[in-house]
Amino acid sequence: MEKPLERVKIAIVGGGPAGIACAIEAKAKGLEPVVVLEKHKEVCYTISKFYKPGKRVDADYRDKNVKPIGLCSFETETKEEFLERINSWIKQWKLDVRLNSEVTNIVKNNGDYEIWVKDKPTFLAEFVIIAIGIFCAPNKPEYPIPSELKNRVFFEPPDVALENKKILVVGGGNTAAEVSLQFCDKNEVHLSYRRPYFFRINETNLNLLYQKEKEEKIKLLLGTDIIQIAPEGEKIKVFFKDETTEFYDVIIYCLGGTTPKNFLKKIGIELDEKGNPILNEHLETNLPKIFLAGDLAVKGGNILKAFNSAHTIIEKITEYEKNRA
Ligand SMILES: Cc1cc2nc3c(=O)[nH]c(=O)nc-3n(C[C@H](O)[C@H](O)[C@H](O)COP(=O)(O)OP(=O)(O)OC[C@H]3O[C@@H](n4cnc5c(N)ncnc54)[C@H](O)[C@@H]3O)c2cc1C
């Protein structure tokens, strides 16, 4: 039986500075339950990935005139101190942060919003705050990628011409299908997918894929799980879970991880002609009760602006709640 959706007052998508500050501001106003959904296995992934160890986190980064307006603020400190600050806030405010919870879609459901985590409807939220920043990275496999393979392994569709190569495409969505179709006429293409059948590929791509399989231009490796890859001379040796191995020239992983713009468009959030989301002064989108916080919502983003955006949004949600009472 399908698991029932977990009901929350506010679903916060993204556990960076903006998302965490939103949860703190909400808690302080007594808004409950609030859940923070973070794609990675740690909060503030952008900071932990892109800041060098020991980096100074400037409180006046790119803008000296930002004054804190809400509960969250900080003075210039190191990356490690800043991350420690965030983690101590999470404990102090008893925030409900769910790690490894990539939100893949948000769908209207009778005035509430269904929040899809890893392609499954999981939460039903009255308010949604999207705080996913602007540094979305493509998903990568769990096993390590040896550095020697860096020019032969791609995590996004490559914009290079490939000819006479044996290519392994990994993934089960439309991108994997389209990349396989793009390269199959001039290369030998194998498409590896963990599941025994495709369920995320649209009909057009699926038909084309099966047609190319018939023409022996694409070999479909369904129900295959890769556990390791290793360099071997000019080739990449791929180890499958069933203990078989195979050699390739190139691997293209198509494991998802959308850009913020595509994510927003998919949900139905309106963008202007420059591709920026259209927001009102409360940072609310064209979809009522869906807000954008942090780098997604403000120009020339920094951490203090992210904190302040959280305050602005929670003030508006509090007003919605008062008007209802
Ligand atoms: C190299 C570098 C140095 C910087 N130095 C400074 C500085 O010194 N001082 C300063 O104030 N600012 C600095 N900035 C800017 C600052 O990091 C950003 O303004 C700030 O991180 C924005 O916070 P955010 O919460 O909006 O987004 P982010 O910090 O990007 O957080 C977004 C979070 O959402 C998660 N996420 C993404 N997609 C999903 C999804 N689909 N589902 C669930 N979770 C998702 C991400 O994993 C991430 O944890 C720097 C930026 C960079 C790149």
Short mmCIF file of C-alpha atoms and ligand atoms in Angstrom, two decimals:
data_model
loop_
_atom_site.label_atom_id
_atom_site.label_comp_id
_atom_site.label_asym_id
_atom_site.label_seq_id
_atom_site.Cartn_x
_atom_site.Cartn_y
_atom_site.Cartn_z
CA MET A 1 0.00 0.00 0.00
CA GLU A 2 1.17 3.55 -0.79
CA LYS A 3 2.51 5.43 2.25
CA PRO A 4 0.21 8.37 3.15
CA LEU A 5 1.70 11.81 2.61
CA GLU A 6 3.23 13.47 5.66
CA ARG A 7 1.36 16.70 6.39
CA VAL A 8 3.39 19.82 7.23
CA LYS A 9 2.62 23.50 7.56
CA ILE A 10 5.79 24.57 5.73
CA ALA A 11 8.06 22.50 3.51
CA ILE A 12 11.44 24.14 3.00
CA VAL A 13 13.35 22.86 0.00
CA GLY A 14 17.12 23.19 0.50
CA GLY A 15 19.12 23.21 3.71
CA GLY A 16 21.51 26.07 2.95
CA PRO A 17 21.70 29.32 4.95
CA ALA A 18 18.35 30.50 3.53
CA GLY A 19 16.49 27.25 4.24
CA ILE A 20 17.84 26.93 7.77
CA ALA A 21 17.04 30.58 8.54
CA CYS A 22 13.47 30.08 7.23
CA ALA A 23 13.02 27.14 9.60
CA ILE A 24 14.34 29.17 12.57
CA GLU A 25 12.11 32.17 11.80
CA ALA A 26 9.11 29.84 11.41
CA LYS A 27 9.81 28.06 14.71
CA ALA A 28 10.14 31.39 16.49
CA LYS A 29 6.65 32.33 15.25
CA GLY A 30 5.24 29.00 16.43
CA LEU A 31 4.52 27.77 12.90
CA GLU A 32 4.53 23.95 12.98
CA PRO A 33 5.30 21.44 11.60
CA VAL A 34 8.17 22.67 9.47
CA VAL A 35 10.45 20.33 7.56
CA VAL A 36 13.71 21.17 5.81
CA LEU A 37 14.51 18.88 2.89
CA GLU A 38 18.17 18.75 1.89
CA LYS A 39 19.38 16.93 -1.19
CA HIS A 40 22.82 16.01 0.15
CA LYS A 41 23.97 14.15 3.23
CA GLU A 42 24.91 17.39 4.98
CA VAL A 43 23.35 20.85 5.29
CA CYS A 44 24.92 23.90 3.62
CA TYR A 45 26.30 21.75 0.84
CA THR A 46 27.27 24.76 -1.31
CA ILE A 47 29.47 26.10 1.46
CA SER A 48 30.98 22.78 2.37
CA LYS A 49 31.71 21.93 -1.31
CA PHE A 50 32.73 25.25 -2.87
CA TYR A 51 34.51 27.04 0.02
CA LYS A 52 38.15 26.08 0.58
CA PRO A 53 39.12 24.79 4.06
CA GLY A 54 39.71 27.74 6.40
CA LYS A 55 38.10 30.23 3.98
CA ARG A 56 36.94 33.49 5.51
CA VAL A 57 33.18 33.79 5.32
CA ASP A 58 32.70 37.52 4.96
CA ALA A 59 29.60 39.03 6.51
CA ASP A 60 29.79 41.91 4.00
CA TYR A 61 30.44 39.75 0.93
CA ARG A 62 29.68 41.68 -2.30
CA ASP A 63 27.59 44.20 -0.34
CA LYS A 64 28.62 46.23 2.71
CA ASN A 65 25.18 47.66 3.34
CA VAL A 66 23.14 44.64 4.37
CA LYS A 67 21.87 44.88 7.94
CA PRO A 68 20.29 41.86 9.57
CA ILE A 69 16.50 42.25 9.90
CA GLY A 70 15.65 38.87 11.44
CA LEU A 71 16.90 36.36 13.97
CA CYS A 72 19.86 35.05 11.99
CA SER A 73 23.08 36.94 11.66
CA PHE A 74 26.84 36.33 11.89
CA GLU A 75 30.16 38.17 12.01
CA THR A 76 32.97 37.30 9.60
CA GLU A 77 34.43 33.92 10.61
CA THR A 78 35.95 30.81 9.01
CA LYS A 79 34.08 28.26 6.94
CA GLU A 80 34.39 25.71 9.75
CA GLU A 81 33.10 28.15 12.39
CA PHE A 82 30.19 29.10 10.15
CA LEU A 83 29.20 25.47 9.55
CA GLU A 84 29.48 24.82 13.30
CA ARG A 85 27.19 27.82 13.90
CA ILE A 86 24.57 26.40 11.53
CA ASN A 87 24.72 22.96 13.14
CA SER A 88 24.39 24.42 16.64
CA TRP A 89 21.36 26.46 15.49
CA ILE A 90 19.78 23.27 14.12
CA LYS A 91 20.19 21.66 17.56
CA GLN A 92 19.16 24.76 19.53
CA TRP A 93 15.96 25.25 17.51
CA LYS A 94 15.32 21.49 17.21
CA LEU A 95 14.88 21.78 13.47
CA ASP A 96 13.48 18.83 11.55
CA VAL A 97 16.06 18.48 8.78
CA ARG A 98 15.79 15.49 6.46
CA LEU A 99 19.06 14.78 4.66
CA ASN A 100 19.42 12.84 1.37
CA SER A 101 16.01 14.21 0.42
CA GLU A 102 16.22 15.72 -3.04
CA VAL A 103 12.96 17.39 -3.99
CA THR A 104 12.24 16.54 -7.62
CA ASN A 105 8.80 18.07 -8.08
CA ILE A 106 6.10 20.16 -6.41
CA VAL A 107 2.53 19.59 -7.52
CA LYS A 108 -0.71 21.39 -6.57
CA ASN A 109 -3.17 19.24 -4.62
CA ASN A 110 -6.49 20.87 -3.56
CA GLY A 111 -4.95 24.14 -2.37
CA ASP A 112 -1.97 22.39 -0.75
CA TYR A 113 1.24 21.28 -2.40
CA GLU A 114 2.56 17.75 -2.82
CA ILE A 115 6.30 17.65 -2.35
CA TRP A 116 7.99 14.90 -4.34
CA VAL A 117 11.18 13.55 -2.80
CA LYS A 118 13.28 11.43 -5.14
CA ASP A 119 10.38 11.18 -7.60
CA LYS A 120 7.83 10.06 -4.98
CA PRO A 121 5.03 12.21 -3.50
CA THR A 122 6.09 12.39 0.16
CA PHE A 123 4.79 15.52 1.91
CA LEU A 124 1.65 17.61 1.73
CA ALA A 125 2.47 21.22 2.61
CA GLU A 126 0.37 24.32 3.00
CA PHE A 127 3.31 26.64 2.34
CA VAL A 128 6.47 25.90 0.36
CA ILE A 129 9.75 27.80 0.48
CA ILE A 130 12.25 26.95 -2.25
CA ALA A 131 15.79 27.72 -1.11
CA ILE A 132 17.93 25.60 -3.41
CA GLY A 133 20.46 28.30 -4.27
CA ILE A 134 21.97 28.68 -7.71
CA PHE A 135 24.80 26.16 -7.51
CA CYS A 136 22.93 22.93 -8.29
CA ALA A 137 25.35 20.21 -9.27
CA PRO A 138 24.54 17.11 -11.30
CA ASN A 139 24.08 13.91 -9.33
CA LYS A 140 27.05 11.57 -9.28
CA PRO A 141 27.38 7.83 -8.61
CA GLU A 142 28.30 6.65 -5.12
CA TYR A 143 31.52 4.87 -6.16
CA PRO A 144 34.63 7.02 -6.74
CA ILE A 145 35.62 8.24 -10.20
CA PRO A 146 39.42 7.86 -10.62
CA SER A 147 41.02 11.20 -11.48
CA GLU A 148 42.76 9.67 -14.55
CA LEU A 149 39.33 9.28 -16.13
CA LYS A 150 38.31 12.90 -15.74
CA ASN A 151 38.37 13.64 -19.52
CA ARG A 152 36.50 10.48 -20.43
CA VAL A 153 33.72 10.57 -17.86
CA PHE A 154 30.93 13.16 -18.11
CA PHE A 155 28.20 14.03 -15.61
CA GLU A 156 26.17 16.12 -18.03
CA PRO A 157 25.56 15.67 -21.77
CA PRO A 158 28.97 16.51 -23.27
CA ASP A 159 29.16 19.33 -25.80
CA VAL A 160 31.97 17.64 -27.73
CA ALA A 161 31.65 15.62 -30.93
CA LEU A 162 32.17 11.91 -30.32
CA GLU A 163 32.87 9.46 -33.16
CA ASN A 164 33.84 5.80 -33.35
CA LYS A 165 33.77 5.44 -29.58
CA LYS A 166 32.26 2.79 -27.41
CA ILE A 167 30.07 4.85 -25.07
CA LEU A 168 28.28 3.81 -21.91
CA VAL A 169 25.34 6.05 -20.99
CA VAL A 170 24.10 5.58 -17.42
CA GLY A 171 20.60 6.59 -16.34
CA GLY A 172 16.91 5.93 -16.86
CA GLY A 173 15.38 9.29 -17.69
CA ASN A 174 14.80 11.35 -20.81
CA THR A 175 18.31 12.83 -20.71
CA ALA A 176 19.86 9.35 -20.78
CA ALA A 177 17.58 8.41 -23.69
CA GLU A 178 18.30 11.59 -25.64
CA VAL A 179 22.07 11.35 -25.13
CA SER A 180 22.01 7.72 -26.31
CA LEU A 181 20.02 8.70 -29.39
CA GLN A 182 22.31 11.67 -30.09
CA PHE A 183 25.47 9.58 -30.20
CA CYS A 184 24.28 6.18 -31.47
CA ASP A 185 24.67 6.82 -35.20
CA LYS A 186 28.40 7.51 -35.08
CA ASN A 187 29.35 5.43 -32.04
CA GLU A 188 28.59 2.14 -30.33
CA VAL A 189 26.22 3.08 -27.47
CA HIS A 190 25.21 0.98 -24.48
CA LEU A 191 22.60 2.34 -22.07
CA SER A 192 22.78 1.00 -18.51
CA TYR A 193 19.85 1.40 -16.14
CA ARG A 194 19.44 -0.16 -12.71
CA ARG A 195 15.76 -1.00 -13.07
CA PRO A 196 14.41 -3.82 -15.27
CA TYR A 197 12.29 -1.37 -17.31
CA PHE A 198 12.09 2.37 -18.07
CA PHE A 199 9.31 4.31 -16.36
CA ARG A 200 10.47 7.93 -16.57
CA ILE A 201 11.12 8.19 -20.32
CA ASN A 202 8.44 9.79 -22.49
CA GLU A 203 6.75 7.81 -25.24
CA THR A 204 8.56 9.49 -28.15
CA ASN A 205 12.00 8.86 -26.68
CA LEU A 206 11.04 5.34 -25.66
CA ASN A 207 9.86 4.45 -29.19
CA LEU A 208 13.02 5.90 -30.72
CA LEU A 209 15.12 3.99 -28.21
CA TYR A 210 13.46 0.66 -29.02
CA GLN A 211 13.75 1.38 -32.74
CA LYS A 212 17.50 2.00 -32.39
CA GLU A 213 17.79 -1.15 -30.31
CA LYS A 214 16.17 -3.11 -33.16
CA GLU A 215 18.60 -1.53 -35.62
CA GLU A 216 21.38 -2.65 -33.22
CA LYS A 217 22.55 0.94 -32.77
CA ILE A 218 21.88 0.99 -29.05
CA LYS A 219 22.32 -1.92 -26.66
CA LEU A 220 19.98 -1.62 -23.66
CA LEU A 221 21.50 -2.94 -20.44
CA LEU A 222 18.41 -3.00 -18.24
CA GLY A 223 18.64 -4.24 -14.65
CA THR A 224 22.37 -3.56 -14.54
CA ASP A 225 24.15 -2.03 -11.59
CA ILE A 226 27.63 -0.58 -11.87
CA ILE A 227 29.76 -0.95 -8.75
CA GLN A 228 33.12 0.42 -9.86
CA ILE A 229 34.98 1.91 -12.80
CA ALA A 230 38.75 1.87 -13.31
CA PRO A 231 41.22 3.05 -15.96
CA GLU A 232 42.84 0.33 -18.04
CA GLY A 233 45.17 1.77 -20.68
CA GLU A 234 43.08 3.95 -22.98
CA LYS A 235 39.89 2.22 -21.86
CA ILE A 236 37.55 2.40 -18.90
CA LYS A 237 36.87 -0.93 -17.24
CA VAL A 238 33.35 -1.11 -15.86
CA PHE A 239 32.52 -3.60 -13.11
CA PHE A 240 28.87 -4.66 -12.87
CA LYS A 241 27.23 -6.08 -9.76
CA ASP A 242 26.68 -9.46 -11.45
CA GLU A 243 30.51 -9.75 -11.62
CA THR A 244 30.72 -9.12 -15.37
CA THR A 245 33.03 -6.43 -16.76
CA GLU A 246 33.10 -4.45 -20.00
CA PHE A 247 35.44 -1.88 -21.58
CA TYR A 248 34.38 1.55 -22.82
CA ASP A 249 36.03 4.69 -24.23
CA VAL A 250 33.61 7.15 -22.65
CA ILE A 251 30.99 7.10 -19.89
CA ILE A 252 28.18 9.67 -19.75
CA TYR A 253 26.22 9.74 -16.49
CA CYS A 254 22.70 11.18 -16.79
CA LEU A 255 21.60 10.88 -13.18
CA GLY A 256 19.54 14.05 -12.84
CA GLY A 257 20.19 17.17 -10.83
CA THR A 258 18.32 19.93 -12.61
CA THR A 259 19.35 23.56 -12.87
CA PRO A 260 17.23 25.82 -10.66
CA LYS A 261 15.64 27.42 -13.75
CA ASN A 262 14.40 24.10 -15.13
CA PHE A 263 13.19 23.10 -11.69
CA LEU A 264 11.19 26.30 -11.26
CA LYS A 265 9.70 26.05 -14.76
CA LYS A 266 8.67 22.47 -14.19
CA ILE A 267 6.76 23.49 -11.07
CA GLY A 268 5.00 26.30 -12.95
CA ILE A 269 6.82 29.29 -11.50
CA GLU A 270 6.83 32.21 -13.91
CA LEU A 271 10.17 33.63 -15.05
CA ASP A 272 10.77 36.97 -16.78
CA GLU A 273 12.39 37.29 -20.21
CA LYS A 274 15.85 37.15 -18.60
CA GLY A 275 14.97 33.89 -16.87
CA ASN A 276 14.63 35.43 -13.38
CA PRO A 277 11.67 34.34 -11.26
CA ILE A 278 8.88 36.90 -10.94
CA LEU A 279 8.35 37.62 -7.23
CA ASN A 280 6.35 40.13 -5.22
CA GLU A 281 7.80 42.14 -2.30
CA HIS A 282 7.21 39.16 0.04
CA LEU A 283 9.24 36.92 -2.30
CA GLU A 284 6.08 35.00 -3.18
CA THR A 285 5.84 33.51 -6.68
CA ASN A 286 2.88 33.48 -9.07
CA LEU A 287 1.84 30.25 -7.29
CA PRO A 288 0.17 31.37 -4.04
CA LYS A 289 2.00 30.27 -0.88
CA ILE A 290 5.14 29.21 -2.76
CA PHE A 291 8.07 31.50 -1.92
CA LEU A 292 11.70 31.66 -3.05
CA ALA A 293 14.46 32.40 -0.53
CA GLY A 294 18.20 33.13 -0.61
CA ASP A 295 20.27 33.25 -3.79
CA LEU A 296 17.28 32.23 -5.90
CA ALA A 297 15.31 35.26 -4.75
CA VAL A 298 17.79 38.11 -4.42
CA LYS A 299 20.30 39.74 -6.77
CA GLY A 300 24.02 39.51 -5.87
CA GLY A 301 23.29 36.94 -3.18
CA ASN A 302 25.18 36.55 0.06
CA ILE A 303 24.51 34.85 3.37
CA LEU A 304 23.08 37.87 5.20
CA LYS A 305 20.70 38.53 2.31
CA ALA A 306 19.68 34.85 2.48
CA PHE A 307 18.98 35.21 6.22
CA ASN A 308 16.98 38.39 5.62
CA SER A 309 14.92 36.80 2.86
CA ALA A 310 13.84 34.17 5.39
CA HIS A 311 12.53 36.87 7.74
CA THR A 312 10.56 38.57 4.93
CA ILE A 313 8.89 35.30 3.92
CA ILE A 314 7.97 34.16 7.42
CA GLU A 315 6.44 37.59 8.16
CA LYS A 316 4.14 37.05 5.17
CA ILE A 317 3.26 33.48 6.17
CA THR A 318 2.46 34.73 9.69
CA GLU A 319 0.15 37.32 8.15
CA TYR A 320 -1.62 34.59 6.12
CA GLU A 321 -2.11 32.65 9.35
CA LYS A 322 -3.45 35.70 11.26
CA ASN A 323 -5.93 36.49 8.49
CA ARG A 324 -7.23 32.96 8.64
CA ALA A 325 -7.71 32.98 12.43
C1 LIG B 1 33.16 30.22 -3.56
C2 LIG B 1 32.12 31.07 -2.91
C3 LIG B 1 32.45 31.92 -1.88
C4 LIG B 1 31.48 32.68 -1.22
N1 LIG B 1 31.83 33.45 -0.16
C5 LIG B 1 30.88 34.12 0.55
C6 LIG B 1 31.20 34.87 1.72
O1 LIG B 1 32.36 34.97 2.11
N2 LIG B 1 30.18 35.48 2.39
C7 LIG B 1 28.86 35.42 1.98
O2 LIG B 1 27.99 36.02 2.63
N3 LIG B 1 28.54 34.73 0.85
C8 LIG B 1 29.50 34.06 0.14
N4 LIG B 1 29.14 33.34 -0.98
C9 LIG B 1 27.72 33.31 -1.39
C10 LIG B 1 26.91 32.40 -0.45
O3 LIG B 1 27.52 31.12 -0.37
C11 LIG B 1 25.48 32.26 -0.95
O4 LIG B 1 24.91 33.55 -1.11
C12 LIG B 1 24.64 31.44 0.05
O5 LIG B 1 25.19 30.15 0.20
C13 LIG B 1 23.19 31.34 -0.46
O6 LIG B 1 22.44 30.52 0.40
P1 LIG B 1 21.17 29.69 -0.12
O7 LIG B 1 20.65 28.97 1.06
O8 LIG B 1 20.30 30.57 -0.93
O9 LIG B 1 21.77 28.63 -1.18
P2 LIG B 1 22.86 27.49 -1.01
O10 LIG B 1 23.87 27.86 0.00
O11 LIG B 1 23.33 27.20 -2.40
O12 LIG B 1 22.05 26.25 -0.43
C14 LIG B 1 21.14 25.53 -1.21
C15 LIG B 1 20.94 24.17 -0.57
O13 LIG B 1 19.86 23.51 -1.25
C16 LIG B 1 20.21 22.16 -1.51
N5 LIG B 1 19.45 21.72 -2.68
C17 LIG B 1 19.65 22.01 -3.99
N6 LIG B 1 18.72 21.44 -4.75
C18 LIG B 1 17.90 20.77 -3.92
C19 LIG B 1 16.73 19.97 -4.12
N7 LIG B 1 16.21 19.78 -5.33
N8 LIG B 1 16.14 19.39 -3.03
C20 LIG B 1 16.64 19.58 -1.78
N9 LIG B 1 17.75 20.33 -1.54
C21 LIG B 1 18.36 20.93 -2.60
C22 LIG B 1 21.71 22.22 -1.75
O14 LIG B 1 22.32 20.94 -1.56
C23 LIG B 1 22.15 23.25 -0.71
O15 LIG B 1 22.47 22.66 0.54
C24 LIG B 1 30.12 32.60 -1.64
C25 LIG B 1 29.77 31.75 -2.71
C26 LIG B 1 30.75 30.98 -3.32
C27 LIG B 1 30.35 30.04 -4.45
#
